[in-house]
């Protein structure tokens, strides 16, 4: 827990968020500035700044996040229409919160490549 980190504090329920799912190692909540009808953020409870900082022991939490994404896409009703799971690393990608998070986006057609 990094008490200066927004997403650590959301995971600890010190800062309110619309949490839609919580398991031992993973929390999912709605993005405060949604870019699609469904826009969730999936995070490990453990503070890791980005995928670039992941180590060998993070395999199981990553698997849990991927599995949660599929289940949440079904729960959100976007499984058939399609969805995107994306994580930003560093300034060119637009990372603004330095606690690893995966954006789960769906509910509208999305262009590729992203702008
Ligand atoms: P990124 O630009 O990939 O680092 O994404 C950070 C995301 O966090 C953005 O989509 C923000 O809208 C979202 N965000 C920032 N603060 C909050 C918050 N307090 N609750 C929920 N989402 C947030
Ligand atoms: Zn954190």
Coordinates of N, CA and C and ligand atoms in Angstrom, one line a residue:
X1 N 0.9 -1.2 0.0 CA 0.0 0.0 0.0 C 0.9 1.3 0.0
X2 N 0.7 2.1 -1.0 CA 1.4 3.3 -1.1 C 0.4 4.4 -0.8
X3 N 0.5 5.0 0.3 CA -0.6 5.9 0.8 C -0.7 7.2 0.0
X4 N 0.3 7.4 -0.9 CA 0.3 8.6 -1.8 C -0.4 8.2 -3.1
X5 N -0.7 7.0 -3.3 CA -1.2 6.5 -4.6 C -2.8 6.4 -4.6
X6 N -3.3 7.1 -5.6 CA -4.8 7.2 -5.7 C -5.4 5.8 -5.8
X7 N -4.9 4.9 -6.6 CA -5.5 3.6 -6.8 C -5.3 2.7 -5.6
X8 N -4.2 2.8 -4.9 CA -4.0 2.0 -3.7 C -5.1 2.5 -2.7
X9 N -5.4 3.8 -2.7 CA -6.4 4.3 -1.7 C -7.8 3.9 -2.1
X10 N -8.0 3.8 -3.4 CA -9.3 3.2 -3.9 C -9.4 1.8 -3.5
X11 N -8.4 1.0 -3.7 CA -8.4 -0.4 -3.3 C -8.6 -0.6 -1.9
X12 N -8.1 0.3 -1.0 CA -8.2 0.2 0.4 C -9.6 0.8 0.9
X13 N -10.3 1.3 -0.1 CA -11.6 1.9 0.2 C -11.5 3.2 1.1
X14 N -10.3 3.8 0.9 CA -10.1 5.1 1.6 C -10.7 6.3 0.8
X15 N -10.7 6.0 -0.6 CA -11.3 7.0 -1.5 C -12.4 6.3 -2.2
X16 N -13.6 7.0 -2.3 CA -14.7 6.3 -2.9 C -14.6 6.1 -4.4
X17 N -15.1 5.0 -4.8 CA -15.1 4.6 -6.2 C -16.3 3.7 -6.4
X18 N -16.7 3.6 -7.7 CA -17.8 2.6 -8.0 C -17.2 1.3 -8.3
X19 N -16.9 0.5 -7.2 CA -16.3 -0.8 -7.3 C -17.3 -1.8 -7.7
X20 N -17.0 -2.5 -8.8 CA -17.9 -3.5 -9.4 C -17.5 -4.9 -9.1
X21 N -16.3 -5.1 -8.6 CA -15.8 -6.5 -8.3 C -14.5 -6.4 -7.5
X22 N -14.5 -7.3 -6.5 CA -13.3 -7.4 -5.7 C -13.0 -8.9 -5.4
X23 N -11.7 -9.2 -5.6 CA -11.3 -10.6 -5.2 C -10.0 -10.4 -4.4
X24 N -9.4 -11.5 -4.0 CA -8.2 -11.4 -3.1 C -7.2 -10.4 -3.6
X25 N -6.9 -10.5 -4.9 CA -5.8 -9.6 -5.4 C -6.2 -8.5 -6.4
X26 N -7.4 -8.5 -6.8 CA -7.9 -7.6 -7.9 C -9.1 -6.8 -7.5
X27 N -9.1 -5.5 -7.9 CA -10.3 -4.7 -7.8 C -10.6 -4.1 -9.1
X28 N -11.9 -4.0 -9.4 CA -12.4 -3.4 -10.7 C -13.4 -2.3 -10.3
X29 N -13.3 -1.1 -10.9 CA -14.2 0.0 -10.6 C -14.4 0.8 -11.9
X30 N -15.5 1.6 -11.9 CA -15.8 2.4 -13.1 C -14.9 3.6 -13.2
X31 N -14.4 3.9 -14.4 CA -13.5 5.0 -14.6 C -14.4 6.3 -14.4
X32 N -13.8 7.3 -13.7 CA -14.5 8.5 -13.4 C -14.7 9.4 -14.6
X33 N -14.0 9.1 -15.7 CA -14.2 9.9 -16.9 C -14.3 8.9 -18.1
X34 N -15.5 8.2 -18.1 CA -15.6 7.1 -19.1 C -15.5 7.5 -20.5
X35 N -14.8 6.7 -21.3 CA -14.6 7.0 -22.7 C -15.4 6.0 -23.6
X36 N -16.3 5.3 -23.0 CA -17.2 4.3 -23.7 C -18.3 4.0 -22.7
X37 N -19.4 3.5 -23.2 CA -20.5 3.1 -22.3 C -20.1 2.2 -21.2
X38 N -19.2 1.3 -21.4 CA -18.5 0.5 -20.4 C -17.1 0.9 -20.4
X39 N -16.6 1.5 -19.2 CA -15.2 1.8 -19.1 C -14.9 1.5 -17.6
X40 N -14.3 0.3 -17.4 CA -13.8 -0.1 -16.1 C -12.3 -0.1 -16.0
X41 N -11.8 0.0 -14.8 CA -10.4 -0.1 -14.6 C -10.2 -1.3 -13.7
X42 N -9.3 -2.2 -14.1 CA -9.0 -3.4 -13.3 C -7.5 -3.2 -12.8
X43 N -7.4 -3.4 -11.5 CA -6.1 -3.1 -10.9 C -5.7 -4.3 -9.9
X44 N -4.4 -4.5 -9.8 CA -3.9 -5.4 -8.7 C -4.0 -4.6 -7.4
X45 N -4.3 -5.3 -6.3 CA -4.3 -4.6 -5.0 C -2.9 -4.1 -4.7
X46 N -1.9 -4.9 -5.1 CA -0.5 -4.6 -4.8 C -0.1 -3.4 -5.7
X47 N 0.6 -2.5 -5.1 CA 1.1 -1.4 -5.8 C 2.3 -1.8 -6.8
X48 N 2.0 -1.6 -8.1 CA 3.0 -1.8 -9.1 C 2.7 -0.7 -10.1
X49 N 3.8 0.0 -10.5 CA 3.6 1.2 -11.3 C 3.0 1.0 -12.7
X50 N 3.4 -0.1 -13.3 CA 2.9 -0.4 -14.7 C 3.3 -1.8 -15.0
X51 N 2.9 -2.2 -16.2 CA 3.4 -3.6 -16.6 C 4.9 -3.7 -16.8
X52 N 5.5 -2.5 -17.0 CA 7.0 -2.6 -17.1 C 7.7 -3.0 -15.8
X53 N 7.0 -2.9 -14.7 CA 7.6 -3.2 -13.4 C 7.1 -4.6 -12.9
X54 N 6.4 -5.4 -13.7 CA 6.0 -6.7 -13.2 C 7.1 -7.6 -13.1
X55 N 7.1 -8.5 -12.1 CA 8.1 -9.5 -11.9 C 7.5 -10.9 -12.1
X56 N 8.4 -11.9 -11.9 CA 8.0 -13.3 -12.1 C 6.8 -13.7 -11.3
X57 N 6.7 -13.1 -10.1 CA 5.7 -13.6 -9.1 C 4.3 -13.0 -9.4
X58 N 4.2 -12.1 -10.5 CA 2.9 -11.5 -10.7 C 2.1 -12.3 -11.7
X59 N 2.5 -13.5 -12.1 CA 1.7 -14.2 -13.1 C 0.3 -14.5 -12.7
X60 N 0.1 -14.8 -11.4 CA -1.2 -15.2 -11.0 C -2.2 -14.0 -10.9
X61 N -1.7 -12.9 -10.5 CA -2.6 -11.7 -10.4 C -2.9 -11.3 -11.8
X62 N -2.0 -11.4 -12.8 CA -2.3 -11.0 -14.1 C -3.3 -12.0 -14.7
X63 N -3.2 -13.2 -14.4 CA -4.2 -14.2 -14.9 C -5.6 -13.9 -14.3
X64 N -5.6 -13.5 -13.0 CA -6.9 -13.1 -12.4 C -7.5 -11.9 -13.1
X65 N -6.6 -10.9 -13.4 CA -7.2 -9.7 -14.1 C -7.8 -10.1 -15.5
X66 N -7.1 -10.9 -16.2 CA -7.6 -11.3 -17.5 C -8.9 -12.1 -17.4
X67 N -9.0 -13.0 -16.4 CA -10.2 -13.7 -16.2 C -11.3 -12.8 -15.8
X68 N -11.0 -11.9 -14.9 CA -12.0 -10.9 -14.4 C -12.5 -10.1 -15.6
X69 N -11.6 -9.7 -16.5 CA -12.1 -8.9 -17.7 C -13.1 -9.6 -18.5
X70 N -12.9 -10.9 -18.7 CA -13.9 -11.7 -19.5 C -15.2 -11.8 -18.8
X71 N -15.1 -12.0 -17.5 CA -16.4 -12.1 -16.7 C -17.1 -10.8 -16.7
X72 N -16.4 -9.7 -16.5 CA -17.0 -8.4 -16.4 C -17.6 -8.0 -17.8
X73 N -16.9 -8.3 -18.8 CA -17.5 -8.0 -20.2 C -18.8 -8.7 -20.3
X74 N -18.9 -10.0 -19.9 CA -20.2 -10.7 -20.0 C -21.2 -10.0 -19.1
X75 N -20.8 -9.6 -17.9 CA -21.7 -9.0 -16.9 C -22.2 -7.6 -17.4
X76 N -21.4 -6.9 -18.2 CA -21.7 -5.6 -18.7 C -22.5 -5.7 -20.0
X77 N -22.7 -6.9 -20.5 CA -23.4 -7.1 -21.8 C -22.7 -6.7 -23.0
X78 N -21.4 -6.7 -23.0 CA -20.6 -6.3 -24.1 C -19.8 -7.5 -24.7
X79 N -20.0 -8.7 -24.2 CA -19.2 -9.8 -24.6 C -19.4 -10.1 -26.1
X80 N -20.6 -10.0 -26.6 CA -20.8 -10.3 -28.0 C -20.4 -9.2 -28.9
X81 N -20.7 -7.9 -28.5 CA -20.3 -6.8 -29.4 C -18.8 -6.6 -29.5
X82 N -18.1 -7.0 -28.5 CA -16.6 -6.9 -28.5 C -16.2 -5.8 -27.5
X83 N -14.9 -5.9 -27.1 CA -14.4 -5.0 -26.0 C -12.9 -5.0 -26.2
X84 N -12.3 -4.0 -25.5 CA -10.9 -3.8 -25.6 C -10.3 -3.7 -24.1
X85 N -9.2 -4.3 -24.0 CA -8.4 -4.3 -22.7 C -7.1 -3.7 -23.0
X86 N -6.8 -2.5 -22.4 CA -5.6 -1.8 -22.7 C -4.9 -1.2 -21.5
X87 N -3.6 -1.2 -21.5 CA -2.9 -0.6 -20.4 C -1.8 0.4 -21.0
X88 N -1.7 1.6 -20.4 CA -0.8 2.6 -20.8 C 0.4 2.6 -20.0
X89 N 1.6 2.7 -20.7 CA 2.9 2.8 -20.0 C 3.6 4.0 -20.4
X90 N 3.8 5.0 -19.5 CA 4.7 6.1 -19.8 C 3.9 7.2 -20.5
X91 N 4.7 8.3 -20.8 CA 4.1 9.6 -21.3 C 3.5 9.4 -22.7
X92 N 4.2 8.8 -23.6 CA 3.6 8.7 -25.0 C 2.3 8.0 -25.0
X93 N 2.1 7.0 -24.1 CA 0.9 6.3 -24.1 C -0.2 7.0 -23.3
X94 N 0.2 8.1 -22.6 CA -0.8 8.8 -21.8 C -1.0 8.3 -20.4
X95 N -0.1 7.6 -19.8 CA -0.3 7.1 -18.5 C -0.3 8.3 -17.5
X96 N -1.4 8.4 -16.7 CA -1.5 9.5 -15.8 C -1.5 9.0 -14.3
X97 N -1.9 7.7 -14.1 CA -1.9 7.2 -12.7 C -0.9 6.0 -12.7
X98 N 0.0 6.1 -11.8 CA 1.2 5.2 -11.8 C 1.0 4.1 -10.8
X99 N -0.2 3.5 -11.0 CA -0.5 2.2 -10.4 C -1.1 1.4 -11.5
X100 N -0.5 0.2 -11.8 CA -0.9 -0.6 -12.9 C -2.5 -0.7 -13.0
X101 N -3.0 -0.4 -14.2 CA -4.4 -0.6 -14.4 C -4.7 -1.0 -15.9
X102 N -5.7 -1.8 -16.1 CA -6.1 -2.2 -17.4 C -7.5 -1.5 -17.6
X103 N -7.6 -0.8 -18.7 CA -8.9 -0.2 -19.1 C -9.7 -1.3 -19.8
X104 N -10.9 -1.5 -19.4 CA -11.8 -2.4 -20.1 C -12.9 -1.5 -20.7
X105 N -12.9 -1.5 -22.0 CA -13.8 -0.6 -22.8 C -14.7 -1.3 -23.7
X106 N -15.9 -0.9 -23.8 CA -16.8 -1.5 -24.8 C -18.2 -0.8 -24.8
X107 N -19.0 -1.3 -25.7 CA -20.4 -0.7 -25.8 C -20.5 0.3 -26.9
X108 N -19.4 0.4 -27.7 CA -19.5 1.3 -28.9 C -18.3 0.8 -29.8
X109 N -18.5 1.0 -31.1 CA -17.4 0.7 -32.0 C -16.1 1.5 -31.7
X110 N -15.0 0.9 -31.8 CA -13.7 1.6 -31.5 C -12.8 1.5 -32.6
X111 N -12.1 2.6 -33.0 CA -11.2 2.6 -34.1 C -9.9 2.0 -33.7
X112 N -9.1 1.6 -34.7 CA -7.8 1.1 -34.6 C -6.9 1.6 -35.7
X113 N -5.7 2.1 -35.5 CA -5.1 2.3 -34.2 C -5.6 3.4 -33.4
X114 N -5.4 3.4 -32.1 CA -5.8 4.6 -31.3 C -5.1 5.8 -31.6
X115 N -5.7 7.0 -31.5 CA -5.0 8.2 -31.8 C -3.9 8.6 -30.9
Ligands
LIG1 P1 -4.2 6.3 -17.6 O1 -4.3 7.6 -18.4 O2 -4.1 5.1 -18.4 O3 -3.2 6.4 -16.5 O4 -5.7 6.2 -16.9 C1 -6.0 6.7 -15.7 C2 -7.5 6.6 -15.6 O5 -7.9 6.8 -14.3 C3 -8.2 7.7 -16.5 O6 -9.1 7.1 -17.4 C4 -9.0 8.5 -15.4 O7 -10.3 8.9 -15.9 C5 -9.2 7.5 -14.3 N1 -9.3 8.1 -13.0 C6 -8.6 9.1 -12.4 N2 -9.0 9.3 -11.2 C7 -10.0 8.4 -10.9 C8 -10.9 8.1 -9.8 N3 -10.8 8.8 -8.6 N4 -11.8 7.2 -9.9 C9 -12.0 6.5 -11.1 N5 -11.2 6.7 -12.2 C10 -10.2 7.6 -12.1
LIG2 ZN1 -0.8 2.1 -5.9

